Tab-separated table of C-alpha atoms and ligand atoms in Angstrom:
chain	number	residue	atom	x	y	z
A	1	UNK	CA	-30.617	7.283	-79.574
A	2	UNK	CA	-32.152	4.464	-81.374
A	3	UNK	CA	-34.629	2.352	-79.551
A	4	UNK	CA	-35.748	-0.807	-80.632
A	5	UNK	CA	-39.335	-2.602	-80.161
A	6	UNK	CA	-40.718	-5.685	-81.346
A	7	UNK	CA	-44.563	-6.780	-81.357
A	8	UNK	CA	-45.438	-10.304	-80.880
A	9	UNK	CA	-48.239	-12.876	-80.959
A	10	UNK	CA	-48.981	-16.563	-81.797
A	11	UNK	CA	-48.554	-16.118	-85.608
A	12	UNK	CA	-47.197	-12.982	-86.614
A	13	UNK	CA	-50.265	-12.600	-89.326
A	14	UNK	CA	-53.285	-10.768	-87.181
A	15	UNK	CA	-52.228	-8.703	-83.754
A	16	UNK	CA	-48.624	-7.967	-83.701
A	17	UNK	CA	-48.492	-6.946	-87.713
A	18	UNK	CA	-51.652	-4.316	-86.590
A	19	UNK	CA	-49.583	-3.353	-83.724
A	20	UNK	CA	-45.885	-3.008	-85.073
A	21	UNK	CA	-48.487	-1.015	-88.130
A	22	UNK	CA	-49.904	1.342	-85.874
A	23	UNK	CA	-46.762	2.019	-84.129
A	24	UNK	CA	-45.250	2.716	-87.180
A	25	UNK	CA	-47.684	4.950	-88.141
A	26	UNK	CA	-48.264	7.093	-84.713
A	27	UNK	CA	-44.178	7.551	-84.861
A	28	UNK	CA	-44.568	8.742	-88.718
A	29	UNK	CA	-47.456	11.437	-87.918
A	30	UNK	CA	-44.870	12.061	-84.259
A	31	UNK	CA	-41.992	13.155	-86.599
A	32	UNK	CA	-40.140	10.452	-84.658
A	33	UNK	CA	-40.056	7.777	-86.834
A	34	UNK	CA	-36.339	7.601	-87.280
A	35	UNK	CA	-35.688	7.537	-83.358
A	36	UNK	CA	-37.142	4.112	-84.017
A	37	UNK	CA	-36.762	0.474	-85.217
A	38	UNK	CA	-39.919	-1.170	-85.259
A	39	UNK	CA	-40.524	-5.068	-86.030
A	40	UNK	CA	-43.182	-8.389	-85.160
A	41	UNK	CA	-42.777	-11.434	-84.938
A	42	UNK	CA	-44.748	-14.836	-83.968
A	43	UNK	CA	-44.161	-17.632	-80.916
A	44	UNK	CA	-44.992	-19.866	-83.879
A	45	UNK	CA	-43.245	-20.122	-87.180
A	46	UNK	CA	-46.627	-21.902	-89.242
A	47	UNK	CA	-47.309	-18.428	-91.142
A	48	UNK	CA	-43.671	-17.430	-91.748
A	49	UNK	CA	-43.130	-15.340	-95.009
A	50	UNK	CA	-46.468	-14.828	-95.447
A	51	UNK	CA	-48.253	-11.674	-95.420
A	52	UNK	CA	-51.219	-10.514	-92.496
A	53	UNK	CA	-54.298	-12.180	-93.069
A	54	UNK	CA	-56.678	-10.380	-95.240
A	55	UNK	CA	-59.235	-8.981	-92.668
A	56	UNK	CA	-56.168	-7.294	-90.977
A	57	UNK	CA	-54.842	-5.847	-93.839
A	58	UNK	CA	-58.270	-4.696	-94.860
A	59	UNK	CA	-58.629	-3.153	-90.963
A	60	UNK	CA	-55.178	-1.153	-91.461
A	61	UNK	CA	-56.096	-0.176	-95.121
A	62	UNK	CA	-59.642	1.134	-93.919
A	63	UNK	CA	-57.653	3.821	-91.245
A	64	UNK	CA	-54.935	4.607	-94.148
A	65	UNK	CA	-52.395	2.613	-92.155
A	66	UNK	CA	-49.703	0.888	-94.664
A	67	UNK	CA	-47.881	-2.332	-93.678
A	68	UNK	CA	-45.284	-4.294	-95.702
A	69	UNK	CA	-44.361	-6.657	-93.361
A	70	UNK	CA	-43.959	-10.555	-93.890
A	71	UNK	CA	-44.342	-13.180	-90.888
A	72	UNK	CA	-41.315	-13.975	-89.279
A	73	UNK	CA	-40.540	-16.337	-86.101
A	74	UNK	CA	-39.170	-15.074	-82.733
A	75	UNK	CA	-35.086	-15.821	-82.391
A	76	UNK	CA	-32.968	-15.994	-79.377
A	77	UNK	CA	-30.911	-12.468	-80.533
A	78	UNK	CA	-34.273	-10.655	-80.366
A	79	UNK	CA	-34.150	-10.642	-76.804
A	80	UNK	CA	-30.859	-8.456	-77.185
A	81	UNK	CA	-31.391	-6.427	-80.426
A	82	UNK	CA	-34.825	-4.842	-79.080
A	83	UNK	CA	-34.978	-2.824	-76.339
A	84	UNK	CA	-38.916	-3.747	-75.991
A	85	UNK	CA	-40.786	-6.626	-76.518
A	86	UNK	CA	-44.818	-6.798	-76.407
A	87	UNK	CA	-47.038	-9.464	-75.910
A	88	UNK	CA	-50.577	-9.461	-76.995
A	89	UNK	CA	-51.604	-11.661	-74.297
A	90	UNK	CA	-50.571	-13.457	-70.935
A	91	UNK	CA	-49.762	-16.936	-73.011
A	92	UNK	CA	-46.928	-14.841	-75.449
A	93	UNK	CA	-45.565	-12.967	-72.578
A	94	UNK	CA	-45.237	-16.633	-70.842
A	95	UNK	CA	-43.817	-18.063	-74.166
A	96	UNK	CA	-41.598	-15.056	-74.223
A	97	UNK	CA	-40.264	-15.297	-70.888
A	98	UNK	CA	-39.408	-19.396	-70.667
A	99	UNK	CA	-37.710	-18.603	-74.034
A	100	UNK	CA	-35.393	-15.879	-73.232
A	101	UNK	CA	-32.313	-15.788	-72.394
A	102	UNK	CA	-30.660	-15.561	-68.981
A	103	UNK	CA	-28.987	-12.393	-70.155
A	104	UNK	CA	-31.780	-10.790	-72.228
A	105	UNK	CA	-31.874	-6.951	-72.191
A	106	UNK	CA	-35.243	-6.350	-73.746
A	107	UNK	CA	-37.986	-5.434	-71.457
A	108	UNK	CA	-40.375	-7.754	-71.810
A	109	UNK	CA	-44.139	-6.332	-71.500
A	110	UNK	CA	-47.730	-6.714	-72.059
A	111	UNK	CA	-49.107	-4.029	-74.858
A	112	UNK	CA	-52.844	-3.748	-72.929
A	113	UNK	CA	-51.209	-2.731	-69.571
A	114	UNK	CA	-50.738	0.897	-71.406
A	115	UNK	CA	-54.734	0.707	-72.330
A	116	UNK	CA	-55.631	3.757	-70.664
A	117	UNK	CA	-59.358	1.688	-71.113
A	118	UNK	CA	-57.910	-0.792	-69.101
A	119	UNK	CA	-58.499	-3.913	-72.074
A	120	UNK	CA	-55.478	-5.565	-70.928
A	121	UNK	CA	-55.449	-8.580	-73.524
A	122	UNK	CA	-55.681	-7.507	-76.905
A	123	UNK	CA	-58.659	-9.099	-78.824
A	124	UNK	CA	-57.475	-12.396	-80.909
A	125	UNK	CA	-59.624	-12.202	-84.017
A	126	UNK	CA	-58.156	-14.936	-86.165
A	127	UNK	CA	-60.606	-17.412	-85.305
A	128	UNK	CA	-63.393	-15.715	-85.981
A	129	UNK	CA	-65.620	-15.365	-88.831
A	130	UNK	CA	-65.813	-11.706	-90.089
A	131	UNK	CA	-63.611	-8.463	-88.924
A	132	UNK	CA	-65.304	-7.100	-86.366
A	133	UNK	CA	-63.038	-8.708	-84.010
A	134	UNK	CA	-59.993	-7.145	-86.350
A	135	UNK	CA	-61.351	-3.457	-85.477
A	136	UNK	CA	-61.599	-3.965	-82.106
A	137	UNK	CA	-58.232	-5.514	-82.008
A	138	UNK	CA	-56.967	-2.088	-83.965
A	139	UNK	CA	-58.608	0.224	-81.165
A	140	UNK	CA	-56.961	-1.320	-78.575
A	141	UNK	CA	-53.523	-1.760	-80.294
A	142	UNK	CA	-54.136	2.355	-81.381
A	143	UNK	CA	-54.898	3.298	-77.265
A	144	UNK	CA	-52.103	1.597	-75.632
A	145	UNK	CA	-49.242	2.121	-78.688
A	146	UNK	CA	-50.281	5.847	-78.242
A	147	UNK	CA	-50.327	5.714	-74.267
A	148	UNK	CA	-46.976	3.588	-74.240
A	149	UNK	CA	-45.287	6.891	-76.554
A	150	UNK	CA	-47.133	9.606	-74.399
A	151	UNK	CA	-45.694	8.415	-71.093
A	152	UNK	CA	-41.846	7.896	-71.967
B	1	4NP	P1	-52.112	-13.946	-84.327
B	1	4NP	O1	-53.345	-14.902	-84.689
B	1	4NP	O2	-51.330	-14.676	-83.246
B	1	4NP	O3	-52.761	-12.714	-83.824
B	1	4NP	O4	-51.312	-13.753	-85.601
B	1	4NP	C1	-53.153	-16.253	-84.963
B	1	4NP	C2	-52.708	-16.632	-86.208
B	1	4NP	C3	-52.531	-17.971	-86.504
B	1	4NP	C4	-52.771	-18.916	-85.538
B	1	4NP	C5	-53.208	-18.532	-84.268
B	1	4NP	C6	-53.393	-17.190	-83.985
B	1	4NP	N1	-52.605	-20.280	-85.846
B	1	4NP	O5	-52.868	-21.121	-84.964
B	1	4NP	O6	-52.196	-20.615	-86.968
């Protein structure tokens, strides 16, 4: 059976692209990819259309991690198409649960609780000035995408 999981942030253009990336990716390399249907999305719709910024496109192209994705806004159906949503931090999951729903399926859940390092909010990089902040974001996205497929 299919299942169906959606990343999201604030803008759909730095955490949940890396995330719904690596996920992509670690189901690839798994041999599972087609047991899956994998998607972000933003709270906000300022970015929509647009490609990730550059520094996380140049994060995912550094670890050979292709994404083709365009920024799209959260809708009311996602609640029932996806099976899983994740939030990067405790602001989306509260955004995501005022804005779902009463009869929502989709479990709605925060990506760092799976951090077997315990990071629990996943590093917002956009405002800063380099990509340092983009790596770390990466490493923590990697841990707990990885942990969240080891313990189903
Ligand atoms: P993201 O980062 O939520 O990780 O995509 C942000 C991108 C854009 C904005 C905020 C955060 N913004 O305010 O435009």
């Amino acid at each position: 059976m299919v299942q169906k999981v959606l990343f999201v942030c604030l803008g759909n253009i730095c955490r949940s692209p890396i995330a719904d990336a690596v996920f992509q990716h670690l189901v690839k390399e798994m041999g599972t990819a087609d047991e899956w249907v994998v998607d972000s999305a933003g709270i906000g719709g300022w970015h929509v259309g647009n490609s990730p910024d550059h520094r996380a496109r140049k994060i995912l192209r550094n670890h050979n991690v292709e994404y083709d994705g365009k920024a799209r806004q959260i809708e009311k159906e996602d609640f029932n198409n996806f099976d899983y949503i994740f939030g990067m931090d405790e602001d989306n999951i509260a955004d995501l649960k005022q804005y779902a729903p009463a009869d929502s399926k989709a479990k709605i859940l925060l990506l760092g609780d799976f951090d077997p390092e315990g990071k629990r909010i996943i590093r917002d990089p956009y405002y800063d000035s380099g990509s340092d902040g983009f790596e770390v974001c990466y490493q923590q996205c990697m841990r707990s995408c990885k942990a969240f497929l080891e313990q189903l």
